[in-house]
Amino acid sequence: MCPWTGFESAPPVRRRTSSASLTAVRESLHRLVARSLGIAFCFALVAALSAPAVARAENTWAPLTRRLVADGFDAAAMEALFARPELRFDPQIMARKMNVLLEIKLSAGQPKAEEPELYWGYLNPVLLYQARSFLQEQRATLREVRSRYDVPGEILVALLLVETKLGRNVGSRSALVTLASMALAGDFSLVEPYIEQKELEPKMAQWLRQRTAQKGAWAYRELKALLAYAKSGKLDPLSIPGSVYGAIGLCQFMPTNALRYGLDMDGDGRVDLFSPSDALLSIACFLKANGWAANLSRQQQMTVLYRYNHSLPYTRTILAVADRLREPD
């Protein structure tokens, strides 16, 4: 019995083999060996290429997680968070911003397009109707907010309309991915391949490096604030949507402002800037802290609103929408 098959072995049969048959066998063997070596080489090549790629993917966030841990964040929590597959580094987030800033810098001294008086699109009847409906729905909240901070409900609703269309447009990307990518990309070498202007004078190239580092430092501060905000609200940091700059909520606060001015209006024990009542109270707190008071002149109101968003057309739009909301239906 053949020990590895369990079948009786037959007596050997001797056959005469022609030279042509031997040649064909040799060629078949050569092809089989070559194919086997080729497959083995492919597997070895894939393994060689894949291992560094996996290592690079795992280590991409390492400089950032080390900084966060050094600043007091839990090491295990940060490692688990930044190991999640949906949290991928995107150098283009910083590169797009730096390309815009570089273009502005290079075009300094050239004629600029004239700013609009205000953003007329927010005064269309459909949006104003929606804003009036929102005003009615939140009337009790707005009355309480005004008693605390002197900010009229029409101003607050106008701000929410312009910022997020009353919560319908709070951003489609993860604020964490945006801020973490920008924080890591403070290292200019990660951004440089995506800069559109390839030949810059040394002075301009140095300015770009410094500006990128500054933006990275800013994003790192906002990232830490976002993580703290998520923890205080028992939220998954990756679940918080944000703008292209990482602003969050109906009021589009940067996370540092969310920590500084965010308030709980609905009494659920946490600040939720995606809740209309919390967002309205938080906006009023910001405006009050930045100079809002009863009986301000229109110019003084514009000065305060300008601190919310440094744009004159923006401030004029807020006041124009508020004026419309005060008019009778």
XYZ file of C-alpha atoms in Angstrom:
329
model
C 0.000 0.000 0.000
C 1.249 3.418 -0.860
C 1.657 5.126 2.535
C 0.413 8.603 1.499
C -2.608 7.576 -0.612
C -3.965 4.454 0.994
C -4.112 2.643 -2.355
C -2.281 -0.473 -3.392
C 0.639 0.397 -5.656
C 0.654 -1.306 -9.034
C 3.812 -2.998 -10.301
C 5.881 -0.653 -12.407
C 5.267 -0.765 -16.115
C 8.268 -0.094 -18.295
C 7.528 1.841 -21.476
C 9.820 3.080 -24.169
C 9.685 6.848 -24.553
C 10.616 8.622 -27.771
C 13.060 11.569 -27.836
C 10.247 13.851 -29.055
C 8.167 12.957 -26.039
C 11.099 13.646 -23.711
C 11.611 17.039 -25.329
C 7.942 17.920 -24.871
C 8.104 16.872 -21.208
C 11.209 18.977 -20.641
C 9.532 22.036 -22.221
C 6.408 21.550 -20.095
C 8.553 21.327 -16.979
C 10.441 24.481 -17.933
C 7.163 26.362 -18.436
C 5.821 25.097 -15.104
C 8.976 26.134 -13.251
C 8.987 29.564 -14.912
C 5.340 30.095 -14.079
C 5.905 29.063 -10.460
C 8.869 31.393 -10.152
C 6.818 34.201 -11.685
C 3.969 33.707 -9.240
C 6.399 33.543 -6.324
C 8.076 36.738 -7.515
C 4.721 38.514 -7.774
C 3.773 37.500 -4.249
C 7.152 38.629 -2.951
C 6.830 41.941 -4.798
C 3.320 42.584 -3.462
C 4.463 41.811 0.063
C 7.468 44.086 -0.291
C 5.342 46.939 -1.573
C 2.409 46.418 0.757
C 4.298 46.225 4.028
C 5.836 49.712 3.786
C 2.503 51.099 2.557
C 0.708 49.690 5.583
C 3.446 50.962 7.872
C 3.225 54.399 6.287
C -0.570 54.440 6.712
C -0.247 53.437 10.361
C 2.471 55.988 11.080
C 1.018 58.949 9.179
C -0.644 60.428 12.244
C 2.168 59.526 14.666
C 3.647 63.071 14.934
C 0.190 64.487 15.637
C -0.847 61.853 18.175
C 2.447 62.328 20.027
C 1.723 66.052 20.335
C -1.808 65.407 21.558
C -0.626 62.914 24.172
C 2.079 65.347 25.317
C -0.678 67.946 25.730
C -2.642 65.691 28.045
C -4.908 63.621 25.801
C -5.248 59.924 26.618
C -2.734 57.893 24.624
C -4.942 54.838 24.103
C -7.909 56.981 23.066
C -5.822 58.943 20.544
C -4.264 55.812 19.075
C -7.692 54.204 18.688
C -9.202 57.352 17.162
C -6.440 57.962 14.630
C -6.315 54.292 13.653
C -9.876 54.443 12.331
C -9.930 53.963 8.545
C -12.270 56.902 7.895
C -9.721 59.288 9.429
C -7.357 59.682 6.492
C -4.796 62.407 6.071
C -5.618 64.720 3.161
C -2.791 67.148 2.321
C -5.003 68.828 -0.277
C -7.065 70.474 2.485
C -4.115 72.637 3.512
C -2.790 72.912 -0.051
C -6.031 74.419 -1.352
C -5.949 77.083 1.336
C -2.296 77.891 0.773
C -2.796 78.100 -3.002
C -5.517 80.701 -2.428
C -3.389 82.684 0.036
C -0.418 82.514 -2.305
C -2.511 83.771 -5.213
C -3.706 86.709 -3.098
C -0.134 87.454 -2.047
C 1.176 87.324 -5.616
C -1.617 89.564 -6.893
C -1.050 92.259 -4.259
C -1.190 95.695 -5.840
C -3.335 94.579 -8.738
C -6.906 95.869 -9.156
C -9.430 93.868 -7.124
C -13.004 93.026 -7.942
C -15.397 95.388 -6.239
C -17.166 93.929 -3.214
C -20.953 93.657 -3.385
C -22.949 95.918 -1.121
C -24.509 92.822 0.401
C -25.425 89.258 -0.524
C -28.780 89.762 -2.173
C -29.552 86.061 -2.460
C -30.445 85.909 1.234
C -33.236 88.413 0.690
C -35.218 86.229 -1.685
C -38.828 85.590 -0.608
C -38.418 81.847 -0.051
C -35.532 82.220 2.408
C -37.231 85.118 4.170
C -40.407 83.054 4.550
C -38.366 80.223 6.073
C -36.636 82.667 8.403
C -39.978 84.115 9.570
C -41.277 80.608 10.247
C -38.152 79.796 12.242
C -38.571 83.046 14.162
C -42.084 82.034 15.164
C -41.049 78.511 16.132
C -38.258 79.788 18.369
C -40.107 82.792 19.784
C -40.023 81.583 23.406
C -36.304 80.796 23.191
C -35.551 84.134 21.517
C -37.478 86.020 24.195
C -35.398 84.345 26.921
C -32.148 84.946 25.030
C -32.931 88.647 24.617
C -33.653 89.005 28.322
C -30.149 87.690 29.054
C -28.049 89.344 26.345
C -30.088 92.163 24.745
C -29.725 90.685 21.252
C -32.919 90.899 19.163
C -34.276 87.651 17.775
C -34.244 89.052 14.222
C -30.470 89.505 14.392
C -29.931 85.966 15.672
C -32.175 84.381 13.055
C -30.536 86.455 10.314
C -27.158 85.132 11.418
C -28.351 81.540 11.306
C -29.882 82.107 7.883
C -26.657 83.454 6.415
C -24.361 81.013 8.209
C -26.144 77.714 7.525
C -29.570 78.500 6.038
C -31.103 77.781 9.439
C -29.190 74.530 9.861
C -29.672 73.010 6.420
C -26.045 73.533 5.431
C -23.706 72.719 8.324
C -20.979 71.172 6.154
C -20.588 67.777 4.562
C -17.115 66.786 5.693
C -15.743 65.709 9.061
C -14.439 68.681 11.045
C -11.927 66.308 12.648
C -10.480 65.204 9.307
C -10.213 68.828 8.183
C -8.488 70.126 11.304
C -6.281 67.078 11.850
C -5.105 67.166 8.221
C -4.309 70.873 8.466
C -2.546 70.447 11.800
C -0.314 67.698 10.442
C 0.280 69.650 7.223
C 1.957 72.425 9.150
C 4.969 70.407 7.986
C 5.396 72.080 4.594
C 7.052 69.025 3.043
C 3.652 67.291 3.129
C 2.010 70.152 1.236
C 4.737 71.160 -1.196
C 3.871 68.635 -3.963
C 0.384 70.163 -4.199
C 1.402 73.829 -4.457
C 0.450 75.069 -7.902
C 3.191 77.691 -8.229
C 6.318 75.594 -8.716
C 8.887 78.384 -9.132
C 8.848 80.971 -6.373
C 11.411 83.545 -5.416
C 13.271 82.588 -2.217
C 11.549 85.318 -0.201
C 8.099 84.222 -1.354
C 8.928 80.553 -0.774
C 10.009 81.382 2.772
C 6.781 83.330 3.363
C 4.760 80.337 2.150
C 6.568 77.967 4.506
C 6.029 80.274 7.461
C 2.373 80.851 6.601
C 1.791 77.104 6.303
C 3.368 76.552 9.723
C 1.155 79.296 11.189
C -1.973 77.748 9.688
C -0.904 74.353 11.004
C -0.459 75.753 14.521
C -3.889 77.410 14.315
C -5.497 74.151 13.158
C -3.808 72.238 15.985
C -5.365 74.558 18.572
C -8.755 74.127 16.933
C -8.281 70.349 16.787
C -7.632 70.198 20.530
C -10.729 72.311 21.139
C -12.817 70.048 18.902
C -11.697 66.968 20.830
C -12.547 68.697 24.110
C -15.948 69.778 22.758
C -16.711 66.225 21.624
C -15.699 64.786 24.983
C -17.830 67.262 26.930
C -20.870 66.353 24.815
C -20.067 62.618 24.770
C -19.862 62.768 20.983
C -17.853 60.728 18.520
C -15.338 63.317 17.235
C -15.539 61.873 13.730
C -19.311 62.300 13.653
C -19.213 66.119 13.846
C -19.647 67.737 10.404
C -17.946 71.012 9.650
C -17.160 73.631 7.057
C -14.088 73.696 4.842
C -12.301 75.430 7.730
C -13.644 73.149 10.458
C -16.407 75.443 11.779
C -19.240 73.534 13.439
C -22.906 73.803 14.303
C -25.798 75.957 13.125
C -23.801 79.009 14.195
C -20.550 77.850 12.527
C -18.326 78.441 15.532
C -14.713 77.408 15.338
C -14.159 74.844 18.123
C -12.255 77.302 20.339
C -15.292 79.598 20.231
C -17.549 76.615 20.879
C -15.682 76.075 24.157
C -15.551 79.780 25.005
C -19.088 80.867 24.127
C -21.118 77.662 23.784
C -24.041 77.444 26.232
C -26.730 74.903 27.067
C -30.163 76.457 26.522
C -32.370 73.381 26.412
C -31.147 72.017 29.744
C -29.943 68.615 28.573
C -26.612 69.075 30.331
C -24.439 69.566 27.260
C -23.674 72.198 24.661
C -25.035 71.071 21.298
C -24.444 73.692 18.625
C -26.592 71.649 16.246
C -29.566 72.341 18.519
C -31.362 75.587 17.526
C -31.864 76.740 21.106
C -28.248 76.113 22.145
C -26.984 77.751 18.952
C -29.137 80.874 19.439
C -28.039 81.362 23.049
C -24.392 80.784 22.115
C -24.505 83.354 19.294
C -26.001 85.909 21.670
C -23.277 85.164 24.214
C -20.615 85.767 21.542
C -22.165 89.050 20.416
C -22.567 90.292 23.992
C -18.949 89.462 24.783
C -17.883 91.371 21.683
C -19.715 94.575 22.497
C -23.419 94.107 21.818
C -25.720 96.178 24.020
C -29.199 97.630 23.937
C -29.699 100.789 21.870
C -26.564 100.488 19.731
C -26.429 102.649 16.638
C -26.478 100.861 13.286
C -22.781 101.521 12.809
C -22.047 100.095 16.250
C -24.093 97.002 15.419
C -22.054 96.567 12.243
C -18.840 96.808 14.273
C -19.963 93.965 16.550
C -21.220 91.800 13.686
C -17.939 92.315 11.842
C -16.224 90.434 14.678
C -18.390 87.413 13.876
C -17.240 87.438 10.257
C -14.721 89.947 8.940
C -16.737 91.006 5.911
C -18.646 94.216 5.340
C -21.083 92.682 2.808
C -21.749 89.981 5.419
C -22.559 92.480 8.184
C -24.787 94.536 5.877
C -26.588 91.354 4.832
C -27.301 90.394 8.456
C -28.822 93.785 9.169
C -30.808 93.815 5.912
C -32.309 90.375 6.656
C -33.134 91.462 10.228
C -34.883 94.561 8.840
C -37.033 92.377 6.576
C -37.931 90.075 9.438
C -39.214 93.028 11.452
C -41.586 94.028 8.679
C -45.207 92.803 8.954
C -46.053 89.755 6.848
